Short mmCIF file of C-alpha atoms in Angstrom, two decimals:
data_model
loop_
_atom_site.label_atom_id
_atom_site.label_comp_id
_atom_site.label_asym_id
_atom_site.label_seq_id
_atom_site.Cartn_x
_atom_site.Cartn_y
_atom_site.Cartn_z
CA MET A 1 110.02 54.08 88.55
CA VAL A 2 109.33 57.16 90.63
CA ASN A 3 107.69 57.64 94.03
CA VAL A 4 104.76 60.03 93.72
CA LEU A 5 103.44 61.69 96.89
CA TYR A 6 100.22 63.62 97.42
CA PHE A 7 99.40 65.96 100.27
CA ALA A 8 96.34 67.75 101.70
CA TRP A 9 93.34 67.90 99.32
CA VAL A 10 95.39 66.42 96.46
CA ARG A 11 95.86 63.33 98.62
CA GLU A 12 92.16 63.30 99.47
CA ARG A 13 91.02 63.61 95.84
CA ILE A 14 93.38 60.95 94.57
CA GLY A 15 92.64 58.79 97.57
CA LEU A 16 96.14 57.76 98.53
CA PRO A 17 99.22 59.45 100.03
CA LYS A 18 101.86 57.76 97.91
CA GLU A 19 102.34 55.39 94.99
CA GLN A 20 105.08 54.06 92.76
CA VAL A 21 104.62 55.08 89.14
CA GLU A 22 106.20 53.41 86.13
CA THR A 23 106.89 56.28 83.76
CA THR A 24 109.18 57.53 81.02
CA ALA A 25 107.89 61.09 81.31
CA ALA A 26 110.57 63.66 80.60
CA THR A 27 109.16 66.39 82.83
CA VAL A 28 106.76 66.85 85.73
CA ALA A 29 104.18 68.21 83.28
CA ASP A 30 104.48 65.02 81.19
CA LEU A 31 103.97 62.92 84.33
CA VAL A 32 100.87 64.95 85.19
CA SER A 33 99.49 64.31 81.67
CA GLU A 34 100.04 60.57 82.09
CA LEU A 35 98.34 60.56 85.50
CA LYS A 36 95.34 62.54 84.21
CA GLU A 37 94.77 59.87 81.58
CA ARG A 38 94.48 57.17 84.20
CA GLU A 39 91.27 57.90 86.05
CA GLU A 40 88.71 60.60 86.78
CA ARG A 41 90.08 61.22 90.29
CA TYR A 42 93.52 62.11 88.84
CA ALA A 43 91.96 64.32 86.16
CA LEU A 44 90.03 66.09 88.93
CA ALA A 45 93.03 66.52 91.22
CA PHE A 46 95.16 67.93 88.40
CA SER A 47 92.44 69.97 86.67
CA ASP A 48 93.90 73.34 87.72
CA LEU A 49 97.68 73.33 87.88
CA THR A 50 97.80 76.95 89.11
CA ALA A 51 96.26 75.64 92.35
CA LEU A 52 99.09 73.11 92.74
CA ARG A 53 102.72 73.13 93.74
CA VAL A 54 105.31 70.47 93.00
CA ALA A 55 108.49 69.30 94.73
CA VAL A 56 111.07 67.10 93.04
CA ASP A 57 113.31 65.17 95.40
CA GLN A 58 112.00 67.37 98.21
CA GLU A 59 112.88 70.67 96.54
CA LEU A 60 110.15 73.03 95.41
CA THR A 61 110.27 73.43 91.61
CA ASP A 62 108.17 74.08 88.48
CA PHE A 63 106.05 71.80 86.31
CA ASP A 64 108.64 71.95 83.54
CA ALA A 65 111.32 70.40 85.80
CA PRO A 66 113.02 67.33 84.22
CA LEU A 67 112.41 63.90 85.77
CA SER A 68 115.63 62.24 84.71
CA GLY A 69 117.24 60.54 87.73
CA VAL A 70 114.47 61.71 90.05
CA ARG A 71 113.33 59.42 92.88
CA GLU A 72 110.47 61.38 94.39
CA VAL A 73 107.83 63.79 93.06
CA ALA A 74 105.25 65.40 95.36
CA PHE A 75 102.09 67.30 94.48
CA PHE A 76 100.28 69.54 96.93
CA PRO A 77 98.34 72.80 97.29
CA PRO A 78 100.11 76.05 98.26
CA MET A 79 101.69 75.59 101.67
CA THR A 80 100.29 77.12 104.85
CA GLY A 81 102.98 76.81 107.49
CA GLY A 82 103.55 79.00 110.52
CA MET B 1 120.75 76.67 114.38
CA GLN B 2 118.06 74.45 115.86
CA ILE B 3 115.24 73.06 113.70
CA VAL B 4 112.67 70.86 115.40
CA VAL B 5 109.62 69.21 113.79
CA GLN B 6 107.50 67.22 116.22
CA GLU B 7 103.98 66.05 116.96
CA GLN B 8 104.01 66.52 120.73
CA PRO B 9 103.36 69.85 122.47
CA PHE B 10 106.30 71.94 123.69
CA ASP B 11 106.78 74.77 126.18
CA VAL B 12 107.48 78.05 124.37
CA GLY B 13 108.70 79.79 127.52
CA ASP B 14 111.19 77.03 128.37
CA ARG B 15 112.44 76.90 124.79
CA LEU B 16 112.84 80.68 124.68
CA ASN B 17 114.67 80.79 128.02
CA GLN B 18 117.10 78.07 126.93
CA PHE B 19 117.67 79.80 123.62
CA SER B 20 118.30 83.20 125.25
CA ALA B 21 120.67 81.76 127.85
CA SER B 22 122.86 80.02 125.27
CA ARG B 23 124.88 83.17 124.48
CA THR B 24 125.92 86.17 126.60
CA ASP B 25 127.26 88.28 123.73
CA MET B 26 123.83 88.87 122.19
CA GLY B 27 121.67 91.72 123.44
CA ALA B 28 118.44 91.08 121.52
CA VAL B 29 116.11 88.08 121.26
CA VAL B 30 112.89 88.11 119.22
CA SER B 31 110.33 85.31 119.28
CA PHE B 32 107.20 84.59 117.33
CA THR B 33 104.58 82.10 118.54
CA GLY B 34 101.81 80.82 116.28
CA ILE B 35 98.71 79.62 118.11
CA VAL B 36 95.56 77.83 116.93
CA ARG B 37 93.12 80.71 117.00
CA GLN B 38 89.55 80.24 118.15
CA VAL B 39 87.13 81.92 115.73
CA ASP B 40 83.62 82.67 117.03
CA GLY B 41 83.79 79.52 119.17
CA LYS B 42 83.38 77.40 116.02
CA LEU B 43 86.72 75.64 115.67
CA SER B 44 86.85 72.12 117.11
CA ASP B 45 90.41 71.34 116.13
CA MET B 46 93.07 71.70 113.46
CA MET B 47 94.91 68.85 111.72
CA ILE B 48 98.36 69.81 110.46
CA GLU B 49 99.81 67.61 107.73
CA HIS B 50 103.42 67.90 106.63
CA TYR B 51 105.94 66.33 104.28
CA PRO B 52 108.45 64.42 106.44
CA GLY B 53 111.95 64.88 105.09
CA MET B 54 111.19 67.91 102.96
CA THR B 55 109.90 69.82 106.00
CA GLU B 56 113.24 69.63 107.81
CA LYS B 57 115.11 70.53 104.62
CA ALA B 58 112.87 73.50 103.86
CA LEU B 59 113.06 74.86 107.42
CA THR B 60 116.85 74.47 107.47
CA SER B 61 117.17 76.21 104.12
CA ILE B 62 114.97 79.13 105.25
CA ALA B 63 116.95 79.46 108.50
CA GLU B 64 120.26 79.37 106.61
CA ASP B 65 118.97 82.08 104.32
CA ALA B 66 118.17 84.25 107.38
CA VAL B 67 121.64 83.63 108.83
CA SER B 68 123.23 84.73 105.54
CA ARG B 69 121.18 87.93 105.37
CA TRP B 70 121.51 89.23 108.93
CA SER B 71 124.08 89.16 111.72
CA LEU B 72 122.54 86.54 114.00
CA GLY B 73 123.83 84.68 117.04
CA ASP B 74 121.40 81.80 116.55
CA VAL B 75 118.04 80.77 115.09
CA LEU B 76 115.45 78.39 116.52
CA VAL B 77 112.44 76.95 114.70
CA VAL B 78 110.02 74.50 116.36
CA HIS B 79 106.98 73.39 114.36
CA ARG B 80 104.31 70.85 115.32
CA TYR B 81 102.12 68.66 113.16
CA GLY B 82 99.13 66.43 113.94
CA LEU B 83 95.92 67.30 115.77
CA LEU B 84 95.81 70.58 117.69
CA ALA B 85 93.05 72.17 119.78
CA PRO B 86 92.26 75.91 119.84
CA GLY B 87 94.76 77.74 122.04
CA GLU B 88 97.52 75.21 121.41
CA VAL B 89 100.88 76.40 120.13
CA ILE B 90 101.51 75.45 116.48
CA MET B 91 105.04 76.71 116.17
CA MET B 92 107.64 79.22 117.27
CA VAL B 93 110.70 80.91 115.86
CA ALA B 94 113.35 82.76 117.85
CA THR B 95 116.29 84.82 116.66
CA MET B 96 119.11 86.51 118.53
CA SER B 97 121.50 89.27 117.54
CA ARG B 98 123.74 91.91 119.04
CA HIS B 99 121.35 94.74 118.21
CA ARG B 100 117.59 94.56 117.85
CA ALA B 101 117.14 95.36 114.15
CA ASP B 102 118.71 92.09 112.94
CA ALA B 103 116.68 89.88 115.28
CA PHE B 104 113.42 91.63 114.34
CA ALA B 105 114.01 91.51 110.58
CA ALA B 106 115.14 87.88 110.66
CA ALA B 107 112.12 86.70 112.69
CA ASP B 108 109.77 88.56 110.35
CA PHE B 109 111.53 87.03 107.32
CA LEU B 110 111.46 83.51 108.80
CA MET B 111 107.71 83.76 109.37
CA ASP B 112 107.02 85.02 105.84
CA TYR B 113 108.97 82.14 104.32
CA LEU B 114 107.67 79.51 106.73
CA LYS B 115 104.14 80.57 105.87
CA SER B 116 104.47 79.97 102.11
CA ARG B 117 107.54 77.77 101.65
CA ALA B 118 107.48 75.16 104.40
CA PRO B 119 105.42 72.07 103.45
CA PHE B 120 102.63 72.22 106.02
CA TRP B 121 98.89 72.13 105.33
CA LYS B 122 96.15 72.86 107.82
CA LYS B 123 92.67 71.42 107.91
CA GLU B 124 90.15 73.04 110.23
CA ARG B 125 87.26 71.09 111.69
CA THR B 126 84.37 73.39 112.62
CA ALA B 127 80.70 73.15 113.43
CA ASP B 128 80.08 74.11 109.78
CA GLY B 129 82.28 71.31 108.39
CA ASN B 130 85.90 70.63 107.56
CA ALA B 131 88.05 72.76 105.28
CA TRP B 132 91.65 73.08 104.23
CA VAL B 133 93.07 76.49 105.12
CA ALA B 134 93.73 78.29 101.84
CA ALA B 135 96.98 80.12 101.22
CA LYS B 136 96.47 83.88 101.14
CA ASP B 137 97.64 86.11 98.30
CA GLU B 138 98.95 88.52 100.93
CA ASP B 139 101.24 85.79 102.29
CA GLU B 140 102.71 85.21 98.84
CA ASP B 141 103.01 88.98 98.34
CA ALA B 142 104.81 89.30 101.68
CA LEU B 143 107.77 87.42 100.20
CA ASN B 144 108.40 90.32 97.82
CA ARG B 145 109.48 92.40 100.81
CA TRP B 146 112.66 90.33 101.00
CA GLN B 147 113.73 90.37 97.36
CA THR B 148 117.11 91.95 96.96
CA PRO B 149 117.21 94.01 93.75
CA MET C 1 97.77 96.16 128.85
CA GLN C 2 100.36 95.24 131.44
CA ILE C 3 103.21 97.62 132.34
CA VAL C 4 105.68 96.48 134.98
CA VAL C 5 108.74 98.38 136.26
CA GLN C 6 110.73 96.48 138.86
CA GLU C 7 114.19 95.99 140.29
CA GLN C 8 114.03 92.21 140.78
CA PRO C 9 114.73 89.68 138.02
CA PHE C 10 111.80 88.03 136.23
CA ASP C 11 111.31 84.91 134.11
CA VAL C 12 110.75 85.85 130.46
CA GLY C 13 109.47 82.37 129.54
CA ASP C 14 106.90 82.32 132.34
CA ARG C 15 105.77 85.84 131.52
CA LEU C 16 105.44 85.00 127.82
CA ASN C 17 103.53 81.78 128.51
CA GLN C 18 101.07 83.59 130.78
CA PHE C 19 100.65 86.37 128.25
CA SER C 20 100.05 83.94 125.35
CA ALA C 21 97.57 81.85 127.33
CA SER C 22 95.41 84.83 128.30
CA ARG C 23 93.48 84.86 124.99
CA THR C 24 92.45 82.07 122.61
CA ASP C 25 91.25 84.33 119.78
CA MET C 26 94.74 85.59 118.94
CA GLY C 27 96.94 83.59 116.58
CA ALA C 28 100.21 85.53 116.80
CA VAL C 29 102.47 86.50 119.70
CA VAL C 30 105.75 88.39 119.26
CA SER C 31 108.23 89.00 122.06
CA PHE C 32 111.43 90.98 122.35
CA THR C 33 113.93 90.39 125.15
CA GLY C 34 116.74 92.83 125.90
CA ILE C 35 119.75 91.30 127.63
CA VAL C 36 122.90 92.83 129.15
CA ARG C 37 125.40 91.96 126.46
CA GLN C 38 128.92 90.88 127.33
CA VAL C 39 131.47 92.74 125.17
CA ASP C 40 134.94 91.22 124.88
CA GLY C 41 134.64 89.96 128.46
CA LYS C 42 135.09 93.52 129.73
CA LEU C 43 131.72 94.41 131.22
CA SER C 44 131.46 93.91 134.99
CA ASP C 45 127.91 95.14 135.38
CA MET C 46 125.35 97.69 134.29
CA MET C 47 123.49 100.12 136.53
CA ILE C 48 120.11 101.19 135.18
CA GLU C 49 118.67 104.40 136.57
CA HIS C 50 115.12 105.49 135.91
CA TYR C 51 112.63 108.21 136.76
CA PRO C 52 110.01 106.67 139.06
CA GLY C 53 106.57 107.96 138.18
CA MET C 54 107.48 109.23 134.74
CA THR C 55 108.72 105.78 133.67
CA GLU C 56 105.33 104.14 134.22
CA LYS C 57 103.57 107.06 132.50
CA ALA C 58 105.90 106.98 129.49
CA LEU C 59 105.64 103.19 129.07
CA THR C 60 101.85 103.34 129.35
CA SER C 61 101.65 106.13 126.81
CA ILE C 62 103.90 104.25 124.33
CA ALA C 63 101.84 101.07 124.77
CA GLU C 64 98.58 102.99 124.29
CA ASP C 65 100.01 104.47 121.11
CA ALA C 66 100.77 100.95 119.82
CA VAL C 67 97.24 99.78 120.68
CA SER C 68 95.77 102.73 118.74
CA ARG C 69 97.91 102.01 115.65
CA TRP C 70 97.49 98.24 115.29
CA SER C 71 94.84 95.65 115.99
CA LEU C 72 96.24 94.07 119.15
CA GLY C 73 94.81 91.63 121.68
CA ASP C 74 97.18 92.78 124.42
CA VAL C 75 100.55 94.39 125.15
CA LEU C 76 103.05 93.54 127.90
CA VAL C 77 106.08 95.60 128.92
CA VAL C 78 108.38 94.57 131.78
CA HIS C 79 111.47 96.71 132.44
CA ARG C 80 114.03 96.36 135.20
CA TYR C 81 116.23 98.95 136.88
CA GLY C 82 119.15 98.68 139.30
CA LEU C 83 122.31 96.64 139.03
CA LEU C 84 122.45 93.94 136.34
CA ALA C 85 125.18 91.45 135.43
CA PRO C 86 126.06 90.41 131.85
CA GLY C 87 123.54 87.88 130.56
CA GLU C 88 120.72 89.21 132.76
CA VAL C 89 117.44 90.22 131.18
CA ILE C 90 116.90 93.99 131.15
CA MET C 91 113.40 94.06 129.74
CA MET C 92 110.85 92.42 127.52
CA VAL C 93 107.88 93.43 125.43
CA ALA C 94 105.22 91.10 124.07
CA THR C 95 102.36 91.80 121.69
CA MET C 96 99.53 89.63 120.43
CA SER C 97 97.24 89.93 117.44
CA ARG C 98 95.01 87.86 115.19
CA HIS C 99 97.51 87.88 112.32
CA ARG C 100 101.26 88.18 112.53
CA ALA C 101 101.86 91.55 110.82
CA ASP C 102 100.25 93.59 113.63
CA ALA C 103 102.14 91.84 116.43
CA PHE C 104 105.48 92.22 114.60
CA ALA C 105 105.00 95.90 113.74
CA ALA C 106 103.78 96.77 117.23
CA ALA C 107 106.71 95.05 118.99
CA ASP C 108 109.17 96.78 116.66
CA PHE C 109 107.46 100.13 117.32
CA LEU C 110 107.41 99.61 121.09
CA MET C 111 111.14 98.90 121.11
CA ASP C 112 111.98 101.97 119.04
CA TYR C 113 109.99 104.22 121.37
CA LEU C 114 111.16 102.54 124.56
CA LYS C 115 114.74 103.02 123.43
CA SER C 116 114.51 106.80 123.06
CA ARG C 117 111.39 107.90 124.97
CA ALA C 118 111.32 105.90 128.20
CA PRO C 119 113.32 107.55 131.00
CA PHE C 120 116.04 104.97 131.61
CA TRP C 121 119.77 105.57 131.63
CA LYS C 122 122.47 102.92 131.64
CA LYS C 123 125.91 103.11 133.17
CA GLU C 124 128.40 100.40 132.25
CA ARG C 125 131.19 99.41 134.60
CA THR C 126 134.09 97.86 132.69
CA ALA C 127 137.75 97.06 133.25
CA ASP C 128 138.49 100.34 131.42
CA GLY C 129 136.29 102.42 133.72
CA ASN C 130 132.66 103.48 134.04
CA ALA C 131 130.63 105.21 131.36
CA TRP C 132 127.07 106.23 130.67
CA VAL C 133 125.73 104.55 127.54
CA ALA C 134 125.21 107.29 124.96
CA ALA C 135 122.02 107.49 122.93
CA LYS C 136 122.63 106.61 119.30
CA ASP C 137 121.60 108.81 116.38
CA GLU C 138 120.27 105.70 114.66
CA ASP C 139 117.88 105.11 117.57
CA GLU C 140 116.49 108.61 117.23
CA ASP C 141 116.30 108.15 113.44
CA ALA C 142 114.41 104.88 113.91
CA LEU C 143 111.45 106.86 115.26
CA ASN C 144 110.95 108.44 111.84
CA ARG C 145 109.84 105.04 110.54
CA TRP C 146 106.61 105.46 112.50
CA GLN C 147 105.64 108.98 111.51
CA THR C 148 102.29 109.07 109.78
CA PRO C 149 102.35 111.61 106.97
CA MET D 1 108.74 126.63 144.55
CA VAL D 2 109.44 123.83 142.13
CA ASN D 3 110.99 120.37 142.57
CA VAL D 4 113.96 120.00 140.27
CA LEU D 5 115.24 116.48 139.51
CA TYR D 6 118.50 115.41 137.87
CA PHE D 7 119.30 112.03 136.33
CA ALA D 8 122.34 110.14 135.04
CA TRP D 9 125.41 112.34 134.41
CA VAL D 10 123.42 115.52 135.06
CA ARG D 11 122.80 114.21 138.58
CA GLU D 12 126.47 113.32 138.95
CA ARG D 13 127.73 116.73 137.78
CA ILE D 14 125.35 118.69 139.96
CA GLY D 15 125.94 116.28 142.82
CA LEU D 16 122.38 115.70 143.93
CA PRO D 17 119.30 113.91 142.60
CA LYS D 18 116.68 116.44 143.64
CA GLU D 19 116.23 119.87 145.15
CA GLN D 20 113.56 122.44 145.80
CA VAL D 21 114.14 125.67 143.93
CA GLU D 22 112.60 129.04 144.72
CA THR D 23 112.04 130.64 141.34
CA THR D 24 109.87 133.02 139.38
CA ALA D 25 111.26 131.83 136.04
CA ALA D 26 108.65 131.94 133.29
CA THR D 27 110.06 129.06 131.25
CA VAL D 28 112.40 126.07 131.61
CA ALA D 29 115.09 128.05 129.76
CA ASP D 30 114.77 130.87 132.32
CA LEU D 31 115.14 128.36 135.15
CA VAL D 32 118.26 126.95 133.50
CA SER D 33 119.73 130.46 133.28
CA GLU D 34 119.08 131.02 137.00
CA LEU D 35 120.67 127.67 137.91
CA LYS D 36 123.75 128.36 135.76
CA GLU D 37 124.32 131.58 137.71
CA ARG D 38 124.47 129.68 140.99
CA GLU D 39 127.65 127.65 140.86
CA GLU D 40 130.25 126.22 138.51
CA ARG D 41 128.77 122.67 138.71
CA TYR D 42 125.42 123.94 137.41
CA ALA D 43 127.10 125.95 134.66
CA LEU D 44 129.01 122.80 133.69
CA ALA D 45 125.95 120.53 133.73
CA PHE D 46 123.94 122.95 131.59
CA SER D 47 126.75 124.07 129.28
CA ASP D 48 125.36 122.24 126.24
CA LEU D 49 121.57 122.16 126.18
CA THR D 50 121.51 120.09 122.98
CA ALA D 51 122.89 117.21 125.08
CA LEU D 52 120.00 117.53 127.54
CA ARG D 53 116.34 116.64 127.65
CA VAL D 54 113.71 118.09 129.97
CA ALA D 55 110.46 116.79 131.42
CA VAL D 56 107.87 119.03 133.07
CA ASP D 57 105.51 117.27 135.46
CA GLN D 58 106.81 113.98 134.06
CA GLU D 59 106.05 114.80 130.43
CA LEU D 60 108.88 115.24 127.93
CA THR D 61 108.88 118.81 126.62
CA ASP D 62 111.09 121.64 125.28
CA PHE D 63 113.21 124.24 126.98
CA ASP D 64 110.72 126.97 126.09
CA ALA D 65 107.93 125.23 128.07
CA PRO D 66 106.21 127.58 130.56
CA LEU D 67 106.67 126.91 134.30
CA SER D 68 103.42 128.42 135.53
CA GLY D 69 101.68 125.95 137.87
CA VAL D 70 104.43 123.37 137.41
CA ARG D 71 105.39 121.17 140.38
CA GLU D 72 108.29 119.15 138.95
CA VAL D 73 111.02 119.76 136.38
CA ALA D 74 113.57 117.06 135.46
CA PHE D 75 116.82 117.37 133.51
CA PHE D 76 118.60 114.39 131.99
CA PRO D 77 120.62 113.17 128.98
CA PRO D 78 118.88 111.46 126.02
CA MET D 79 117.19 108.31 127.27
CA THR D 80 118.52 104.81 126.65
CA GLY D 81 115.74 102.39 127.52
CA GLY D 82 115.14 98.94 126.16
#
């Protein structure tokens, strides 16, 4: 079980800020594949991975990051702080 | 090192004065203030979303990186989230050092990293509709200035 | 453009707040504050001498140069003279621009030119005696950064 | 007749901040030569011109600047503003 968080337009497209996901995915990319299978809104949100960033346990990482032992995965567009 | 993430407004001048007065062995203080910019009178407001928990970690990590690269007396980062009107202060950074070059470089570095590596997202509401502010290629490119070979 | 040369102390925070609030179409404000730095507890005070008349002209000319090089909303320079204690503010510059790169570069430029081209001279009184602060080669060298080829 | 100003240690060595000088010197360098002839303290203050800067009518210039029509000449060490 992993907490999945969505921010900005990813949150808007998927329609919720956070959910618990039952998964055995080995990597972030595997988790994304599982989510895309679920519903159209997920497929839409994850249609272009180059437009997305991912954080695992609140650290920015890549889509090939392993999910073993991970509590929290977040998907969001490129950040615009400052 | 002081990292503050908050919804409520803050006074940049007061913050800067407190920061500057905290040491007497530093000769140089640089500050940057980011303000919601009015564009052609069209912007109604800006909603800033962030990632509670990761935001504080990312800002701390960026500030620690600055402290490791330059000789700094202290670093301050204050960043707001929530709904902001044009003219309101979004955030500030301040750096202090013995001589001016370190404080300037560190403030510049902090802003480049904050821009592309701190988990904030901005949505602008204008007369023409609402839109998420897109990250700029030039902001990502700016990070290359700080790569050590 | 605001150029102020004065003997009396001033409040950097107040000045910066006023400066920042004067425009709503600018998203970036950078400030530099120069402070009398305490060194090993030895400095009693610093006397800053200047050249009335030429000082204002030189500061105005340097600020005009910055305005011609970058896209700036406004420039502020405040510089004190007379007797200053450790921890007191000597001077500040502030710049504002739409995007952060212009404000940063202009403030950096202003400081480099102020350092070597504005007619101020500093005499430090310490436990070991009094001495004029010597200009540094690196300050003169810093000006080369801004030469356009 | 030209107003001659001295600042920082130049002022201290010469012992006054300002004086009126009767001169027909063509350039700043000529004026310096005349002043050095006057007294030891002037010779001392102007002994190393590379350590000095000059402004003519409040504009930074060189020692070969002409003095024709000039009202004010100032001598001082390299500036240390900021």
